[in-house]
């Protein structure tokens, strides 16, 4: 990659890493399911009025939008709301790459490579380490929800592979039309319309800024630029820069939110990022690199 394109890839990883801190700020003003629903409303409008819908069947928008928006973001926002630290959330969500490989083996009959299997073992050792440390006092349920969110992201990636959209950015814009209704309905049922209206009427400047960031900077700008890079380079070459998201997430959470970085967190981070990196290794003679994965956490 050209140096300026490397700089762009690193910048996007930084945007996505800081996104977890921004989500934490937004959750201080908005209920989690309501926040997730508004995120997709903002991401879809007004962009959907200017971006042509990709010429693929509607069912693929549903099969990607439901696990991505309702599953991944709904579970992630709830998990962070009930206590999962922003920095560790950015790390745990990287296991989506391993869930994608497992689902692909079962649902697409893709044979897992030895490096993928080894990467899964290493990365899940890191996940187990985080789980044991969280069990000492932090909410284990929040951690479990983040793992489930990574699994839902993996399902969304399978849908993306099957859909094969010609324009990933346009696909993301139109996919954003799917999650708002189920997310806002769930919010009214579990969080209550009174809480939603109160949050909307009394939203802070930080809450508005967080909504703007997650919808436009992280999703549309970040994903659009990422797609631009993916049209110029191999998916595996670009995708490796997503491994920078957890370091940016953990460091920004420590700097801006005061989250501590323990030795256990550092070892777990090395295991997870190393495992994902190991699982990404492929021989040149292997099958073509898969389509870019959705930027679901972004």
PDB file of C-alpha atoms in Angstrom:
ATOM      1  CA  UNK A   1       0.000   0.000   0.000  1.00  0.00           C
ATOM      2  CA  UNK A   2       1.113   3.555  -0.665  1.00  0.00           C
ATOM      3  CA  UNK A   3       2.203   5.481   2.443  1.00  0.00           C
ATOM      4  CA  UNK A   4      -0.746   7.875   2.284  1.00  0.00           C
ATOM      5  CA  UNK A   5      -3.152   4.948   1.983  1.00  0.00           C
ATOM      6  CA  UNK A   6      -1.513   3.299   4.999  1.00  0.00           C
ATOM      7  CA  UNK A   7      -2.043   6.571   6.868  1.00  0.00           C
ATOM      8  CA  UNK A   8      -5.715   6.550   5.846  1.00  0.00           C
ATOM      9  CA  UNK A   9      -6.141   2.939   7.029  1.00  0.00           C
ATOM     10  CA  UNK A  10      -4.565   3.811  10.389  1.00  0.00           C
ATOM     11  CA  UNK A  11      -6.809   6.882  10.660  1.00  0.00           C
ATOM     12  CA  UNK A  12      -9.913   4.750  10.111  1.00  0.00           C
ATOM     13  CA  UNK A  13      -8.751   2.275  12.773  1.00  0.00           C
ATOM     14  CA  UNK A  14      -8.341   5.226  15.153  1.00  0.00           C
ATOM     15  CA  UNK A  15     -11.846   6.484  14.318  1.00  0.00           C
ATOM     16  CA  UNK A  16     -13.317   3.051  14.995  1.00  0.00           C
ATOM     17  CA  UNK A  17     -11.299   2.586  18.192  1.00  0.00           C
ATOM     18  CA  UNK A  18     -12.411   5.926  19.634  1.00  0.00           C
ATOM     19  CA  UNK A  19     -15.966   4.994  18.629  1.00  0.00           C
ATOM     20  CA  UNK A  20     -16.273   2.790  21.721  1.00  0.00           C
ATOM     21  CA  UNK A  21     -15.501   5.759  23.976  1.00  0.00           C
ATOM     22  CA  UNK A  22     -18.078   7.794  22.074  1.00  0.00           C
ATOM     23  CA  UNK A  23     -20.670   5.040  22.543  1.00  0.00           C
ATOM     24  CA  UNK A  24     -19.975   5.137  26.274  1.00  0.00           C
ATOM     25  CA  UNK A  25     -20.611   8.900  26.262  1.00  0.00           C
ATOM     26  CA  UNK A  26     -23.858   8.464  24.322  1.00  0.00           C
ATOM     27  CA  UNK A  27     -25.124   5.809  26.713  1.00  0.00           C
ATOM     28  CA  UNK A  28     -24.961   8.382  29.521  1.00  0.00           C
ATOM     29  CA  UNK A  29     -27.770  10.284  27.767  1.00  0.00           C
ATOM     30  CA  UNK A  30     -29.748   7.655  25.872  1.00  0.00           C
ATOM     31  CA  UNK A  31     -31.148   4.188  26.731  1.00  0.00           C
ATOM     32  CA  UNK A  32     -29.096   1.533  24.877  1.00  0.00           C
ATOM     33  CA  UNK A  33     -31.732   0.146  22.499  1.00  0.00           C
ATOM     34  CA  UNK A  34     -33.080   3.634  21.802  1.00  0.00           C
ATOM     35  CA  UNK A  35     -29.546   4.888  21.117  1.00  0.00           C
ATOM     36  CA  UNK A  36     -28.898   1.989  18.730  1.00  0.00           C
ATOM     37  CA  UNK A  37     -32.154   2.680  16.882  1.00  0.00           C
ATOM     38  CA  UNK A  38     -31.395   6.399  16.510  1.00  0.00           C
ATOM     39  CA  UNK A  39     -27.913   5.525  15.274  1.00  0.00           C
ATOM     40  CA  UNK A  40     -29.334   3.683  12.275  1.00  0.00           C
ATOM     41  CA  UNK A  41     -31.994   6.307  11.614  1.00  0.00           C
ATOM     42  CA  UNK A  42     -29.256   8.927  11.433  1.00  0.00           C
ATOM     43  CA  UNK A  43     -27.017   6.694   9.288  1.00  0.00           C
ATOM     44  CA  UNK A  44     -29.841   6.072   6.808  1.00  0.00           C
ATOM     45  CA  UNK A  45     -31.194   9.615   6.523  1.00  0.00           C
ATOM     46  CA  UNK A  46     -30.603  11.672   4.542  1.00  0.00           C
ATOM     47  CA  UNK A  47     -27.954   9.462   2.853  1.00  0.00           C
ATOM     48  CA  UNK A  48     -30.547   7.014   1.525  1.00  0.00           C
ATOM     49  CA  UNK A  49     -32.095   9.841  -0.512  1.00  0.00           C
ATOM     50  CA  UNK A  50     -28.866  10.359  -2.440  1.00  0.00           C
ATOM     51  CA  UNK A  51     -27.319   6.873  -2.605  1.00  0.00           C
ATOM     52  CA  UNK A  52     -28.679   4.424  -5.169  1.00  0.00           C
ATOM     53  CA  UNK A  53     -29.863   1.109  -3.742  1.00  0.00           C
ATOM     54  CA  UNK A  54     -27.587  -1.787  -4.772  1.00  0.00           C
ATOM     55  CA  UNK A  55     -29.294  -4.079  -7.269  1.00  0.00           C
ATOM     56  CA  UNK A  56     -29.653  -7.107  -4.991  1.00  0.00           C
ATOM     57  CA  UNK A  57     -32.781  -8.757  -3.516  1.00  0.00           C
ATOM     58  CA  UNK A  58     -34.322  -7.151  -0.426  1.00  0.00           C
ATOM     59  CA  UNK A  59     -33.921 -10.329   1.597  1.00  0.00           C
ATOM     60  CA  UNK A  60     -30.171  -9.726   1.833  1.00  0.00           C
ATOM     61  CA  UNK A  61     -30.731  -6.328   3.412  1.00  0.00           C
ATOM     62  CA  UNK A  62     -32.836  -8.080   6.054  1.00  0.00           C
ATOM     63  CA  UNK A  63     -30.444 -10.988   6.546  1.00  0.00           C
ATOM     64  CA  UNK A  64     -27.584  -8.565   7.158  1.00  0.00           C
ATOM     65  CA  UNK A  65     -29.443  -5.707   8.843  1.00  0.00           C
ATOM     66  CA  UNK A  66     -31.149  -7.773  11.547  1.00  0.00           C
ATOM     67  CA  UNK A  67     -28.081  -9.539  12.995  1.00  0.00           C
ATOM     68  CA  UNK A  68     -25.915  -6.461  12.470  1.00  0.00           C
ATOM     69  CA  UNK A  69     -28.234  -3.775  13.825  1.00  0.00           C
ATOM     70  CA  UNK A  70     -30.539  -5.559  16.240  1.00  0.00           C
ATOM     71  CA  UNK A  71     -28.142  -8.334  17.221  1.00  0.00           C
ATOM     72  CA  UNK A  72     -24.679  -6.827  17.280  1.00  0.00           C
ATOM     73  CA  UNK A  73     -25.426  -3.222  18.159  1.00  0.00           C
ATOM     74  CA  UNK A  74     -28.361  -3.986  20.421  1.00  0.00           C
ATOM     75  CA  UNK A  75     -26.352  -6.480  22.478  1.00  0.00           C
ATOM     76  CA  UNK A  76     -23.172  -4.365  22.461  1.00  0.00           C
ATOM     77  CA  UNK A  77     -24.955  -1.219  23.656  1.00  0.00           C
ATOM     78  CA  UNK A  78     -26.770  -3.126  26.408  1.00  0.00           C
ATOM     79  CA  UNK A  79     -23.525  -4.816  27.463  1.00  0.00           C
ATOM     80  CA  UNK A  80     -21.691  -1.499  27.678  1.00  0.00           C
ATOM     81  CA  UNK A  81     -24.669   0.084  29.449  1.00  0.00           C
ATOM     82  CA  UNK A  82     -24.597  -2.489  32.245  1.00  0.00           C
ATOM     83  CA  UNK A  83     -20.872  -2.294  32.809  1.00  0.00           C
ATOM     84  CA  UNK A  84     -18.642  -3.633  30.017  1.00  0.00           C
ATOM     85  CA  UNK A  85     -15.686  -1.203  29.730  1.00  0.00           C
ATOM     86  CA  UNK A  86     -15.314   0.583  26.393  1.00  0.00           C
ATOM     87  CA  UNK A  87     -11.700  -0.509  25.892  1.00  0.00           C
ATOM     88  CA  UNK A  88     -12.367  -4.183  26.553  1.00  0.00           C
ATOM     89  CA  UNK A  89     -15.477  -4.014  24.350  1.00  0.00           C
ATOM     90  CA  UNK A  90     -13.329  -2.909  21.408  1.00  0.00           C
ATOM     91  CA  UNK A  91     -11.065  -5.879  22.074  1.00  0.00           C
ATOM     92  CA  UNK A  92     -13.699  -8.577  22.611  1.00  0.00           C
ATOM     93  CA  UNK A  93     -15.604  -7.570  19.483  1.00  0.00           C
ATOM     94  CA  UNK A  94     -12.560  -8.441  17.359  1.00  0.00           C
ATOM     95  CA  UNK A  95     -13.466 -12.102  17.866  1.00  0.00           C
ATOM     96  CA  UNK A  96     -16.085 -11.542  15.162  1.00  0.00           C
ATOM     97  CA  UNK A  97     -13.418 -12.690  12.690  1.00  0.00           C
ATOM     98  CA  UNK A  98     -13.253 -16.060  14.427  1.00  0.00           C
ATOM     99  CA  UNK A  99     -17.036 -16.387  14.641  1.00  0.00           C
ATOM    100  CA  UNK A 100     -17.181 -15.577  10.925  1.00  0.00           C
ATOM    101  CA  UNK A 101     -14.749 -18.410  10.188  1.00  0.00           C
ATOM    102  CA  UNK A 102     -16.760 -20.861  12.322  1.00  0.00           C
ATOM    103  CA  UNK A 103     -20.091 -19.892  10.760  1.00  0.00           C
ATOM    104  CA  UNK A 104     -18.553 -20.072   7.281  1.00  0.00           C
ATOM    105  CA  UNK A 105     -17.386 -23.623   7.984  1.00  0.00           C
ATOM    106  CA  UNK A 106     -20.895 -24.681   9.058  1.00  0.00           C
ATOM    107  CA  UNK A 107     -23.121 -22.600   6.783  1.00  0.00           C
ATOM    108  CA  UNK A 108     -20.967 -22.118   3.671  1.00  0.00           C
ATOM    109  CA  UNK A 109     -18.995 -25.380   3.877  1.00  0.00           C
ATOM    110  CA  UNK A 110     -15.742 -23.439   3.891  1.00  0.00           C
ATOM    111  CA  UNK A 111     -12.951 -25.616   5.203  1.00  0.00           C
ATOM    112  CA  UNK A 112     -11.090 -24.001   8.093  1.00  0.00           C
ATOM    113  CA  UNK A 113      -7.350 -23.728   7.580  1.00  0.00           C
ATOM    114  CA  UNK A 114      -4.894 -24.869  10.233  1.00  0.00           C
ATOM    115  CA  UNK A 115      -3.868 -21.277  10.871  1.00  0.00           C
ATOM    116  CA  UNK A 116      -7.534 -20.359  11.449  1.00  0.00           C
ATOM    117  CA  UNK A 117      -7.970 -23.176  13.953  1.00  0.00           C
ATOM    118  CA  UNK A 118      -4.773 -22.199  15.741  1.00  0.00           C
ATOM    119  CA  UNK A 119      -5.853 -18.558  15.738  1.00  0.00           C
ATOM    120  CA  UNK A 120      -9.201 -19.500  17.285  1.00  0.00           C
ATOM    121  CA  UNK A 121      -7.487 -21.380  20.105  1.00  0.00           C
ATOM    122  CA  UNK A 122      -5.130 -18.470  20.842  1.00  0.00           C
ATOM    123  CA  UNK A 123      -7.805 -15.771  20.644  1.00  0.00           C
ATOM    124  CA  UNK A 124     -10.339 -17.652  22.733  1.00  0.00           C
ATOM    125  CA  UNK A 125      -7.636 -18.184  25.352  1.00  0.00           C
ATOM    126  CA  UNK A 126      -7.515 -14.396  25.564  1.00  0.00           C
ATOM    127  CA  UNK A 127     -11.312 -14.239  25.829  1.00  0.00           C
ATOM    128  CA  UNK A 128     -11.265 -16.807  28.636  1.00  0.00           C
ATOM    129  CA  UNK A 129      -8.632 -14.732  30.440  1.00  0.00           C
ATOM    130  CA  UNK A 130     -10.856 -11.642  30.264  1.00  0.00           C
ATOM    131  CA  UNK A 131     -13.838 -13.678  31.441  1.00  0.00           C
ATOM    132  CA  UNK A 132     -11.935 -14.959  34.473  1.00  0.00           C
ATOM    133  CA  UNK A 133     -10.749 -11.469  35.392  1.00  0.00           C
ATOM    134  CA  UNK A 134     -14.245  -9.999  34.975  1.00  0.00           C
ATOM    135  CA  UNK A 135     -15.629 -12.742  37.152  1.00  0.00           C
ATOM    136  CA  UNK A 136     -13.698 -11.246  40.060  1.00  0.00           C
ATOM    137  CA  UNK A 137     -16.158  -8.354  40.352  1.00  0.00           C
ATOM    138  CA  UNK A 138     -17.156  -6.813  37.032  1.00  0.00           C
ATOM    139  CA  UNK A 139     -20.455  -7.853  35.417  1.00  0.00           C
ATOM    140  CA  UNK A 140     -19.997 -11.184  33.678  1.00  0.00           C
ATOM    141  CA  UNK A 141     -23.375 -10.733  31.936  1.00  0.00           C
ATOM    142  CA  UNK A 142     -22.082  -7.619  30.182  1.00  0.00           C
ATOM    143  CA  UNK A 143     -19.069  -9.594  28.945  1.00  0.00           C
ATOM    144  CA  UNK A 144     -21.337 -12.401  27.702  1.00  0.00           C
ATOM    145  CA  UNK A 145     -23.477  -9.904  25.783  1.00  0.00           C
ATOM    146  CA  UNK A 146     -20.376  -8.529  24.056  1.00  0.00           C
ATOM    147  CA  UNK A 147     -19.348 -12.044  23.037  1.00  0.00           C
ATOM    148  CA  UNK A 148     -22.861 -12.595  21.676  1.00  0.00           C
ATOM    149  CA  UNK A 149     -22.577  -9.274  19.801  1.00  0.00           C
ATOM    150  CA  UNK A 150     -19.380 -10.521  18.145  1.00  0.00           C
ATOM    151  CA  UNK A 151     -21.221 -13.707  17.165  1.00  0.00           C
ATOM    152  CA  UNK A 152     -24.054 -11.690  15.605  1.00  0.00           C
ATOM    153  CA  UNK A 153     -21.493  -9.660  13.676  1.00  0.00           C
ATOM    154  CA  UNK A 154     -20.136 -12.955  12.362  1.00  0.00           C
ATOM    155  CA  UNK A 155     -23.620 -13.906  11.131  1.00  0.00           C
ATOM    156  CA  UNK A 156     -23.941 -10.527   9.409  1.00  0.00           C
ATOM    157  CA  UNK A 157     -20.631 -11.167   7.659  1.00  0.00           C
ATOM    158  CA  UNK A 158     -21.978 -14.455   6.293  1.00  0.00           C
ATOM    159  CA  UNK A 159     -24.981 -12.580   4.930  1.00  0.00           C
ATOM    160  CA  UNK A 160     -22.654 -10.058   3.318  1.00  0.00           C
ATOM    161  CA  UNK A 161     -20.649 -12.800   1.638  1.00  0.00           C
ATOM    162  CA  UNK A 162     -23.806 -14.335   0.219  1.00  0.00           C
ATOM    163  CA  UNK A 163     -25.244 -10.977  -0.857  1.00  0.00           C
ATOM    164  CA  UNK A 164     -22.033  -9.853  -2.616  1.00  0.00           C
ATOM    165  CA  UNK A 165     -23.101  -6.193  -2.980  1.00  0.00           C
ATOM    166  CA  UNK A 166     -21.380  -4.315  -5.822  1.00  0.00           C
ATOM    167  CA  UNK A 167     -20.997  -1.214  -3.611  1.00  0.00           C
ATOM    168  CA  UNK A 168     -20.335  -1.923   0.077  1.00  0.00           C
ATOM    169  CA  UNK A 169     -20.908   1.704   1.130  1.00  0.00           C
ATOM    170  CA  UNK A 170     -24.285   1.957  -0.605  1.00  0.00           C
ATOM    171  CA  UNK A 171     -25.231  -1.421   0.834  1.00  0.00           C
ATOM    172  CA  UNK A 172     -24.432  -0.184   4.354  1.00  0.00           C
ATOM    173  CA  UNK A 173     -26.573   2.929   3.858  1.00  0.00           C
ATOM    174  CA  UNK A 174     -29.574   0.874   2.753  1.00  0.00           C
ATOM    175  CA  UNK A 175     -28.989  -1.811   5.390  1.00  0.00           C
ATOM    176  CA  UNK A 176     -29.368   0.989   7.949  1.00  0.00           C
ATOM    177  CA  UNK A 177     -33.071   1.150   7.036  1.00  0.00           C
ATOM    178  CA  UNK A 178     -33.650  -2.306   8.551  1.00  0.00           C
ATOM    179  CA  UNK A 179     -32.710  -2.009  12.275  1.00  0.00           C
ATOM    180  CA  UNK A 180     -34.611   1.144  13.406  1.00  0.00           C
ATOM    181  CA  UNK A 181     -38.129  -0.316  13.605  1.00  0.00           C
ATOM    182  CA  UNK A 182     -37.234  -3.500  15.569  1.00  0.00           C
ATOM    183  CA  UNK A 183     -34.755  -1.615  17.795  1.00  0.00           C
ATOM    184  CA  UNK A 184     -37.166   1.222  18.591  1.00  0.00           C
ATOM    185  CA  UNK A 185     -39.983  -1.290  19.166  1.00  0.00           C
ATOM    186  CA  UNK A 186     -37.816  -3.260  21.593  1.00  0.00           C
ATOM    187  CA  UNK A 187     -36.883  -0.012  23.283  1.00  0.00           C
ATOM    188  CA  UNK A 188     -40.524   0.925  23.830  1.00  0.00           C
ATOM    189  CA  UNK A 189     -41.230  -2.539  25.256  1.00  0.00           C
ATOM    190  CA  UNK A 190     -38.204  -2.896  27.554  1.00  0.00           C
ATOM    191  CA  UNK A 191     -37.072   0.681  28.174  1.00  0.00           C
ATOM    192  CA  UNK A 192     -40.460   2.358  27.937  1.00  0.00           C
ATOM    193  CA  UNK A 193     -41.724   5.181  25.698  1.00  0.00           C
ATOM    194  CA  UNK A 194     -41.593   7.609  28.631  1.00  0.00           C
ATOM    195  CA  UNK A 195     -37.863   6.954  29.146  1.00  0.00           C
ATOM    196  CA  UNK A 196     -37.206   7.337  25.411  1.00  0.00           C
ATOM    197  CA  UNK A 197     -39.104  10.625  25.134  1.00  0.00           C
ATOM    198  CA  UNK A 198     -37.477  11.963  28.286  1.00  0.00           C
ATOM    199  CA  UNK A 199     -34.010  11.067  26.982  1.00  0.00           C
ATOM    200  CA  UNK A 200     -34.755  12.676  23.619  1.00  0.00           C
ATOM    201  CA  UNK A 201     -36.114  15.853  25.226  1.00  0.00           C
ATOM    202  CA  UNK A 202     -33.179  16.182  27.638  1.00  0.00           C
ATOM    203  CA  UNK A 203     -30.350  14.863  25.495  1.00  0.00           C
ATOM    204  CA  UNK A 204     -27.035  16.510  26.331  1.00  0.00           C
ATOM    205  CA  UNK A 205     -24.569  18.051  23.924  1.00  0.00           C
ATOM    206  CA  UNK A 206     -22.371  15.010  24.514  1.00  0.00           C
ATOM    207  CA  UNK A 207     -25.248  12.712  23.575  1.00  0.00           C
ATOM    208  CA  UNK A 208     -25.915  14.612  20.350  1.00  0.00           C
ATOM    209  CA  UNK A 209     -22.216  14.602  19.510  1.00  0.00           C
ATOM    210  CA  UNK A 210     -22.029  10.867  20.176  1.00  0.00           C
ATOM    211  CA  UNK A 211     -25.004  10.209  17.891  1.00  0.00           C
ATOM    212  CA  UNK A 212     -23.422  12.315  15.140  1.00  0.00           C
ATOM    213  CA  UNK A 213     -20.076  10.518  15.518  1.00  0.00           C
ATOM    214  CA  UNK A 214     -21.360   6.935  15.505  1.00  0.00           C
ATOM    215  CA  UNK A 215     -23.759   7.547  12.606  1.00  0.00           C
ATOM    216  CA  UNK A 216     -21.730   9.751  10.294  1.00  0.00           C
ATOM    217  CA  UNK A 217     -18.035   9.769  11.217  1.00  0.00           C
ATOM    218  CA  UNK A 218     -17.683   6.128  12.264  1.00  0.00           C
ATOM    219  CA  UNK A 219     -20.223   4.551   9.919  1.00  0.00           C
ATOM    220  CA  UNK A 220     -20.532   6.604   6.739  1.00  0.00           C
ATOM    221  CA  UNK A 221     -17.122   8.302   6.603  1.00  0.00           C
ATOM    222  CA  UNK A 222     -15.229   5.369   8.115  1.00  0.00           C
ATOM    223  CA  UNK A 223     -16.946   2.627   6.152  1.00  0.00           C
ATOM    224  CA  UNK A 224     -17.002   4.639   2.929  1.00  0.00           C
ATOM    225  CA  UNK A 225     -13.266   5.287   3.110  1.00  0.00           C
ATOM    226  CA  UNK A 226     -12.603   1.661   4.083  1.00  0.00           C
ATOM    227  CA  UNK A 227     -14.551   0.530   1.027  1.00  0.00           C
ATOM    228  CA  UNK A 228     -12.509   2.929  -1.107  1.00  0.00           C
ATOM    229  CA  UNK A 229      -9.322   1.237   0.098  1.00  0.00           C
ATOM    230  CA  UNK A 230     -10.788  -2.230  -0.466  1.00  0.00           C
ATOM    231  CA  UNK A 231     -11.444  -1.383  -4.117  1.00  0.00           C
ATOM    232  CA  UNK A 232      -7.726  -0.662  -4.559  1.00  0.00           C
ATOM    233  CA  UNK A 233      -6.065  -3.414  -2.513  1.00  0.00           C
ATOM    234  CA  UNK A 234      -6.657  -7.025  -1.488  1.00  0.00           C
ATOM    235  CA  UNK A 235      -9.141  -7.487   1.353  1.00  0.00           C
ATOM    236  CA  UNK A 236      -6.575  -9.292   3.503  1.00  0.00           C
ATOM    237  CA  UNK A 237      -4.011  -6.538   3.018  1.00  0.00           C
ATOM    238  CA  UNK A 238      -6.438  -3.823   4.106  1.00  0.00           C
ATOM    239  CA  UNK A 239      -8.179  -5.934   6.731  1.00  0.00           C
ATOM    240  CA  UNK A 240      -5.018  -6.368   8.802  1.00  0.00           C
ATOM    241  CA  UNK A 241      -5.258  -2.692   9.792  1.00  0.00           C
ATOM    242  CA  UNK A 242      -8.503  -3.444  11.645  1.00  0.00           C
ATOM    243  CA  UNK A 243      -6.266  -5.131  14.239  1.00  0.00           C
ATOM    244  CA  UNK A 244      -5.288  -1.605  15.286  1.00  0.00           C
ATOM    245  CA  UNK A 245      -8.841  -0.914  16.473  1.00  0.00           C
ATOM    246  CA  UNK A 246      -8.426  -2.550  19.943  1.00  0.00           C
ATOM    247  CA  UNK A 247      -5.160  -0.695  20.742  1.00  0.00           C
ATOM    248  CA  UNK A 248      -6.821   2.603  19.801  1.00  0.00           C
ATOM    249  CA  UNK A 249      -9.945   1.612  21.732  1.00  0.00           C
ATOM    250  CA  UNK A 250      -8.100   0.592  24.892  1.00  0.00           C
ATOM    251  CA  UNK A 251      -5.722   3.577  24.864  1.00  0.00           C
ATOM    252  CA  UNK A 252      -8.474   6.136  24.168  1.00  0.00           C
ATOM    253  CA  UNK A 253     -10.647   4.620  26.912  1.00  0.00           C
ATOM    254  CA  UNK A 254      -7.724   4.885  29.344  1.00  0.00           C
ATOM    255  CA  UNK A 255      -6.968   8.462  28.306  1.00  0.00           C
ATOM    256  CA  UNK A 256     -10.512   9.836  28.031  1.00  0.00           C
ATOM    257  CA  UNK A 257     -12.486   7.662  30.463  1.00  0.00           C
ATOM    258  CA  UNK A 258      -9.769   6.766  32.935  1.00  0.00           C
ATOM    259  CA  UNK A 259     -10.192   3.010  32.401  1.00  0.00           C
ATOM    260  CA  UNK A 260      -7.228   1.122  33.903  1.00  0.00           C
ATOM    261  CA  UNK A 261      -5.037  -1.078  31.735  1.00  0.00           C
ATOM    262  CA  UNK A 262      -4.012  -4.111  33.761  1.00  0.00           C
ATOM    263  CA  UNK A 263      -1.388  -6.706  32.962  1.00  0.00           C
ATOM    264  CA  UNK A 264      -4.203  -9.238  32.481  1.00  0.00           C
ATOM    265  CA  UNK A 265      -5.858  -6.946  29.925  1.00  0.00           C
ATOM    266  CA  UNK A 266      -2.546  -6.517  28.099  1.00  0.00           C
ATOM    267  CA  UNK A 267      -1.890 -10.270  27.898  1.00  0.00           C
ATOM    268  CA  UNK A 268      -5.491 -10.919  26.777  1.00  0.00           C
ATOM    269  CA  UNK A 269      -5.184  -8.205  24.123  1.00  0.00           C
ATOM    270  CA  UNK A 270      -1.995  -9.759  22.761  1.00  0.00           C
ATOM    271  CA  UNK A 271      -3.643 -13.192  22.639  1.00  0.00           C
ATOM    272  CA  UNK A 272      -6.808 -11.963  20.897  1.00  0.00           C
ATOM    273  CA  UNK A 273      -5.122  -9.676  18.372  1.00  0.00           C
ATOM    274  CA  UNK A 274      -2.412 -12.272  17.775  1.00  0.00           C
ATOM    275  CA  UNK A 275      -4.991 -15.013  17.313  1.00  0.00           C
ATOM    276  CA  UNK A 276      -7.007 -12.959  14.833  1.00  0.00           C
ATOM    277  CA  UNK A 277      -3.815 -12.069  12.956  1.00  0.00           C
ATOM    278  CA  UNK A 278      -2.777 -15.736  12.868  1.00  0.00           C
ATOM    279  CA  UNK A 279      -6.199 -16.738  11.579  1.00  0.00           C
ATOM    280  CA  UNK A 280      -5.921 -14.128   8.820  1.00  0.00           C
ATOM    281  CA  UNK A 281      -2.774 -15.677   7.331  1.00  0.00           C
ATOM    282  CA  UNK A 282      -3.427 -17.412   4.050  1.00  0.00           C
ATOM    283  CA  UNK A 283      -1.254 -18.844   1.306  1.00  0.00           C
ATOM    284  CA  UNK A 284      -1.277 -17.159  -2.072  1.00  0.00           C
ATOM    285  CA  UNK A 285      -2.465 -20.403  -3.628  1.00  0.00           C
ATOM    286  CA  UNK A 286      -5.512 -20.479  -1.402  1.00  0.00           C
ATOM    287  CA  UNK A 287      -8.993 -19.440  -2.440  1.00  0.00           C
ATOM    288  CA  UNK A 288      -9.547 -15.733  -3.194  1.00  0.00           C
ATOM    289  CA  UNK A 289      -9.873 -13.471  -0.188  1.00  0.00           C
ATOM    290  CA  UNK A 290     -13.459 -13.087   1.025  1.00  0.00           C
ATOM    291  CA  UNK A 291     -15.437  -9.938   0.533  1.00  0.00           C
ATOM    292  CA  UNK A 292     -14.760  -7.195   3.096  1.00  0.00           C
ATOM    293  CA  UNK A 293     -16.489  -7.708   6.377  1.00  0.00           C
ATOM    294  CA  UNK A 294     -19.046  -5.241   7.634  1.00  0.00           C
ATOM    295  CA  UNK A 295     -17.884  -2.451   9.812  1.00  0.00           C
ATOM    296  CA  UNK A 296     -20.688  -3.372  12.304  1.00  0.00           C
ATOM    297  CA  UNK A 297     -18.925  -1.873  15.413  1.00  0.00           C
ATOM    298  CA  UNK A 298     -17.943   1.128  13.711  1.00  0.00           C
TER     299      UNK A 298
END
